[in-house]
mmCIF file of C-alpha atoms in Angstrom:
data_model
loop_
_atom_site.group_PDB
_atom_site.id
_atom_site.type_symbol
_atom_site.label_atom_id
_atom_site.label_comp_id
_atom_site.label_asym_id
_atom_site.label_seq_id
_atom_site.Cartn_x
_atom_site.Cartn_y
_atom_site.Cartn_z
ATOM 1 C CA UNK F 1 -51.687 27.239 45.206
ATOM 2 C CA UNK F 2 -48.210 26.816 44.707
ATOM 3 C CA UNK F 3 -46.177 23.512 44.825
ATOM 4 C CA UNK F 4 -43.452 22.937 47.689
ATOM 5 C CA UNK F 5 -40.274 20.881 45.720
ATOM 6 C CA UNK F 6 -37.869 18.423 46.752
ATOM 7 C CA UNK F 7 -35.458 21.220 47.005
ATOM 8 C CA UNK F 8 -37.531 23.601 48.501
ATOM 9 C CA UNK F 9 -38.380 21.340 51.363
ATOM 10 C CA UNK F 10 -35.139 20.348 51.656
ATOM 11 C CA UNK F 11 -33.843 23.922 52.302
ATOM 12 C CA UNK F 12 -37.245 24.325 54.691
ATOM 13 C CA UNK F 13 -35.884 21.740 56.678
ATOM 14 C CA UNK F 14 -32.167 22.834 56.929
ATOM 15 C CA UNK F 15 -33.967 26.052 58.174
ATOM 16 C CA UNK F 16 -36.642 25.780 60.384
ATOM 17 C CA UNK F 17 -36.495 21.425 61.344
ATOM 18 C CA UNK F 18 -39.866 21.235 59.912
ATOM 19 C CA UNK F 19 -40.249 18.707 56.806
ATOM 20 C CA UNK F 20 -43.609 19.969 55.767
ATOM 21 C CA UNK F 21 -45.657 22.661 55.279
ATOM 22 C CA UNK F 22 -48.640 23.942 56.994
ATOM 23 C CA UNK F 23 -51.431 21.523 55.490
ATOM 24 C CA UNK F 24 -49.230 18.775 54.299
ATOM 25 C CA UNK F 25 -48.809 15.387 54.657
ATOM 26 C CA UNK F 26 -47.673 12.566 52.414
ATOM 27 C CA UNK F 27 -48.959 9.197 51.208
ATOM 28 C CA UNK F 28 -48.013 6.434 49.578
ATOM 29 C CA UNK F 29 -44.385 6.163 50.788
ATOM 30 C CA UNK F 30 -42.349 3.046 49.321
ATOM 31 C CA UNK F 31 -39.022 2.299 49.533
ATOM 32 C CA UNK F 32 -37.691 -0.976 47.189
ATOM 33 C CA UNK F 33 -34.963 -2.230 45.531
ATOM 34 C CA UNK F 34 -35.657 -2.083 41.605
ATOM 35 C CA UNK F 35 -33.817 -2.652 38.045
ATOM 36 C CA UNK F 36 -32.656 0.475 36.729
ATOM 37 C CA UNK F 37 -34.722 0.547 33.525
ATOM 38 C CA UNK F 38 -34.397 3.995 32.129
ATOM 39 C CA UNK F 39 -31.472 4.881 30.316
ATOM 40 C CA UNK F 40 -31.610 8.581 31.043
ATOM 41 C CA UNK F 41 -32.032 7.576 34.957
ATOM 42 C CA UNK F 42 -28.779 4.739 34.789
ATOM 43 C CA UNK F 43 -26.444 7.552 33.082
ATOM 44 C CA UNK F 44 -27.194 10.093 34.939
ATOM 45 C CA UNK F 45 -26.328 7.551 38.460
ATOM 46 C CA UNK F 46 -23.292 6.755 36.154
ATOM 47 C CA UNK F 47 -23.994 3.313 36.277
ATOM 48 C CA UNK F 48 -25.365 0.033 33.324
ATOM 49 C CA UNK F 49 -29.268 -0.302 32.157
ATOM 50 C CA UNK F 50 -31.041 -2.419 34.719
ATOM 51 C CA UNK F 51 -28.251 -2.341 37.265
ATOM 52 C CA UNK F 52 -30.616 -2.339 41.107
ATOM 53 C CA UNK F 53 -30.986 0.670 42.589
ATOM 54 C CA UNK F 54 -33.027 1.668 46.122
ATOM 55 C CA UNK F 55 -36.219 3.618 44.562
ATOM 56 C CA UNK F 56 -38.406 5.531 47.212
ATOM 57 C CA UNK F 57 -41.418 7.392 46.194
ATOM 58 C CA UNK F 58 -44.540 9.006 48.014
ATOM 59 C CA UNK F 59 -47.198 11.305 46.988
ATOM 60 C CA UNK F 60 -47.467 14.759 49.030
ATOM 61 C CA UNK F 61 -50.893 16.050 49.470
ATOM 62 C CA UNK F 62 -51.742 19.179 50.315
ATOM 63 C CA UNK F 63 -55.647 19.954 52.137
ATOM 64 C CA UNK F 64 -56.437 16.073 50.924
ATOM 65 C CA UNK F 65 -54.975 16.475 46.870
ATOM 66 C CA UNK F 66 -52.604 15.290 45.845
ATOM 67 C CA UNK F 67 -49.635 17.651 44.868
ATOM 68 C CA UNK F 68 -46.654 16.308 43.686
ATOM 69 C CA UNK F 69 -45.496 12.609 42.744
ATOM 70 C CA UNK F 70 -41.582 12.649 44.935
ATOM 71 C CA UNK F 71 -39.181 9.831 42.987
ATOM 72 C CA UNK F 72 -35.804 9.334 44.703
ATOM 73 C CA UNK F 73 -33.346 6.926 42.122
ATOM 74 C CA UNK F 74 -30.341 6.047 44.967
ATOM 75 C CA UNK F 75 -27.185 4.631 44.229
ATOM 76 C CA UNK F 76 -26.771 1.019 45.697
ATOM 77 C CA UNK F 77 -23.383 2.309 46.849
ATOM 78 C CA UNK F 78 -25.621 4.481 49.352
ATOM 79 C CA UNK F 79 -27.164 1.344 51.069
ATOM 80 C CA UNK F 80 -24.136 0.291 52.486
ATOM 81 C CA UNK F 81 -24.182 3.580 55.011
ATOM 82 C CA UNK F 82 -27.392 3.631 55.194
ATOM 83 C CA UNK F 83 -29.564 0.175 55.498
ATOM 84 C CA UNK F 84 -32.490 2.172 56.694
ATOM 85 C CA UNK F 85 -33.245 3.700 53.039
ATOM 86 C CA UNK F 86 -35.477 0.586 52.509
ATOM 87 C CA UNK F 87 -37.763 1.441 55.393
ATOM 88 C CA UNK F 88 -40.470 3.702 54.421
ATOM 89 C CA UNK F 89 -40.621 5.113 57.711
ATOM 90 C CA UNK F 90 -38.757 9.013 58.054
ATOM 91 C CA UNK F 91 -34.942 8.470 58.608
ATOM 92 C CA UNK F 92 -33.835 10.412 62.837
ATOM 93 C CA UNK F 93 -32.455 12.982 60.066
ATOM 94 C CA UNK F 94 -32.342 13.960 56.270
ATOM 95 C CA UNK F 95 -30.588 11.073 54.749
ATOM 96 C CA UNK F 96 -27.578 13.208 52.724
ATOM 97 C CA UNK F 97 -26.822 14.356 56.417
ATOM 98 C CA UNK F 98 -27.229 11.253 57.874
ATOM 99 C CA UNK F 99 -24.585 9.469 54.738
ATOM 100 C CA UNK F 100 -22.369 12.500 55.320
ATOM 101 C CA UNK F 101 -21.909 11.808 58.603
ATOM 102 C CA UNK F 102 -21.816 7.931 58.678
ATOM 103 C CA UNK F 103 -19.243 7.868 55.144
ATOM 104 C CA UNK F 104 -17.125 11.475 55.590
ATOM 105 C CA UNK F 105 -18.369 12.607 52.114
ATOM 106 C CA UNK F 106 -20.440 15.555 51.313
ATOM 107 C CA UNK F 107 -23.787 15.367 49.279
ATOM 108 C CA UNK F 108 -23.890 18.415 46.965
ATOM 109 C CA UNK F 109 -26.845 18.984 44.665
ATOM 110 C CA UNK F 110 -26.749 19.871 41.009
ATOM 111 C CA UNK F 111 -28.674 22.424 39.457
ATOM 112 C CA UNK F 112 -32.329 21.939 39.399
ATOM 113 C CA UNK F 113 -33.830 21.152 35.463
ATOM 114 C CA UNK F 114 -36.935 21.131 34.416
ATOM 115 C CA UNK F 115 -39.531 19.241 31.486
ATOM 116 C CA UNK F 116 -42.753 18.744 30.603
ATOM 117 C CA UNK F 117 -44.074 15.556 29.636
ATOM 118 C CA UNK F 118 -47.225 13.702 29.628
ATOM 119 C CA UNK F 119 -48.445 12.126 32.368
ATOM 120 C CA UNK F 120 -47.957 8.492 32.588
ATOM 121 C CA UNK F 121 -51.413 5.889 33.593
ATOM 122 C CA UNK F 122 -49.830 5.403 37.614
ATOM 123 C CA UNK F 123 -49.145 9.363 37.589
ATOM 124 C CA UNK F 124 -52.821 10.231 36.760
ATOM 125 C CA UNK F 125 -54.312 7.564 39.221
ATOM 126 C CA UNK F 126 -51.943 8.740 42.085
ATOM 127 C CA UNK F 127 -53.127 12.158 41.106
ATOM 128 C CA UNK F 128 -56.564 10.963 41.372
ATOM 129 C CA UNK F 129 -57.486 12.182 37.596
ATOM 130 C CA UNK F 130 -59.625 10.607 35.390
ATOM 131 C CA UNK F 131 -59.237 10.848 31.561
ATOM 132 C CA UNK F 132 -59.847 8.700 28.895
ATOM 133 C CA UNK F 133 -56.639 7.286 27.547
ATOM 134 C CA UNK F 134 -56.589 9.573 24.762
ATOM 135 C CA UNK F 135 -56.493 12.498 26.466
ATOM 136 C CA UNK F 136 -53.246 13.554 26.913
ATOM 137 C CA UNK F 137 -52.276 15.334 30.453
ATOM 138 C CA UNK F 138 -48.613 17.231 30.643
ATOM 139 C CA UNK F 139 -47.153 17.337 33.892
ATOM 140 C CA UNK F 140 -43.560 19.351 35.277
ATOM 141 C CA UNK F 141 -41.243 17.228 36.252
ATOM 142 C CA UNK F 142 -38.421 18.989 38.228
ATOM 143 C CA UNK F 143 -35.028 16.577 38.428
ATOM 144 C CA UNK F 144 -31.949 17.245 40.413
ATOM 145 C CA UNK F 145 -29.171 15.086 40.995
ATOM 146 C CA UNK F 146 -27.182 14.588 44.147
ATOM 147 C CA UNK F 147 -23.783 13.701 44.147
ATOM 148 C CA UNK F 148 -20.529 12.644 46.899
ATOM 149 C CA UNK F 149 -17.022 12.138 46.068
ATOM 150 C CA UNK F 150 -17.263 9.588 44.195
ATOM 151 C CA UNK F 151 -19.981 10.846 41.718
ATOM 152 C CA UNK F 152 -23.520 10.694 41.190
ATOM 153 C CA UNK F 153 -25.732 9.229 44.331
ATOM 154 C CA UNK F 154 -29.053 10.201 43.504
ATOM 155 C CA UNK F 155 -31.285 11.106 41.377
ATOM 156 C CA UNK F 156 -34.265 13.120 42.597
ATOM 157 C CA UNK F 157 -37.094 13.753 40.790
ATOM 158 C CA UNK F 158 -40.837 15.629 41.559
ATOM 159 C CA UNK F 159 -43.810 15.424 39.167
ATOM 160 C CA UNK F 160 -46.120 18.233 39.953
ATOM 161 C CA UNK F 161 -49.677 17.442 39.615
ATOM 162 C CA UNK F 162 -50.934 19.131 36.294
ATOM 163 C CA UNK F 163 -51.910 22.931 36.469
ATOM 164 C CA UNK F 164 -49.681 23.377 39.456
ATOM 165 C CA UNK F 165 -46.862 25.446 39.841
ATOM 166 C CA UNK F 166 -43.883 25.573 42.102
ATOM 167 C CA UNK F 167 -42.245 28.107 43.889
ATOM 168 C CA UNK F 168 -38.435 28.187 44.466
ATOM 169 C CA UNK F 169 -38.848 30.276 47.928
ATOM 170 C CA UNK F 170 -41.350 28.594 49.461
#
């Protein structure tokens, strides 16, 4: 089975309107205001360690397992324009459109990058595996950062459930 990403199902829904595949859902969805704790995270946003930022997650599933863990990092400057990004519920349009149109200023993607890592303890359990603690589990994480005008707005990140793989033309 192959894995649907951030920017894949982005570019689906530019397309065709539709947000998710056939067989897809998503749980899980958060939206909160949080300290910016990882230093990687902050400088890529362009902005000071544990600085608040609007963090939404949620975990797509795919025939009822989980797929891929979806992290979006936003810029506070973003909440201004758009209040909404602390609702969890899905925005009347894709939110880059929606702060385009509400602020004048384009949202253009970087290039998407890729690691592997190990799996963190919440990763596994929203994943729904169980290994001892020992065991180490590597996961793909694919990262791509969003950016207006006035520099970096977002940082989006997917963790793909271990063993999966994704497909850039899904």
């Amino acid at each position: 089975m192959s894995t649907i990403t951030g920017a894949a199902r982005l570019e689906r829904l530019r397309r065709t309107g539709r947000a998710l595949a056939p067989r897809e859902n998503y749980v899980n969805s958060r939206a909160v205001l949080r300290s910016c704790a990882d230093p990687e995270i902050a400088d890529l946003l362009g902005i000071d360690l544990y600085d608040e930022v609007v963090l939404r997650s949620r975990t797509f599933v795919r025939d009822d397992k989980p797929t891929v863990l979806a992290l979006n990092v936003i810029h506070m400057r973003a909440l201004a324009a758009l209040p909404e990004l602390l609702q969890t519920e899905p925005m009347e349009k894709f939110r880059h459109d929606l702060y385009a149109e509400r602020t004048g200023k384009s949202v253009t993607a970087g290039p998407e990058r890729s690691t592997a890592r190990l799996a963190s303890e919440n990763e596994l359990s929203e994943f729904g595996i169980d290994v001892p603690p020992d065991v180490p589990v590597p996961v793909l994480v694919l990262r791509t950062v969003y950016s207006d005008e006035d520099g970096p707005l977002e940082v989006w990140e997917d963790i793909l459930r271990p063993g999966m793989w994704h497909s850039s033309n899904a």
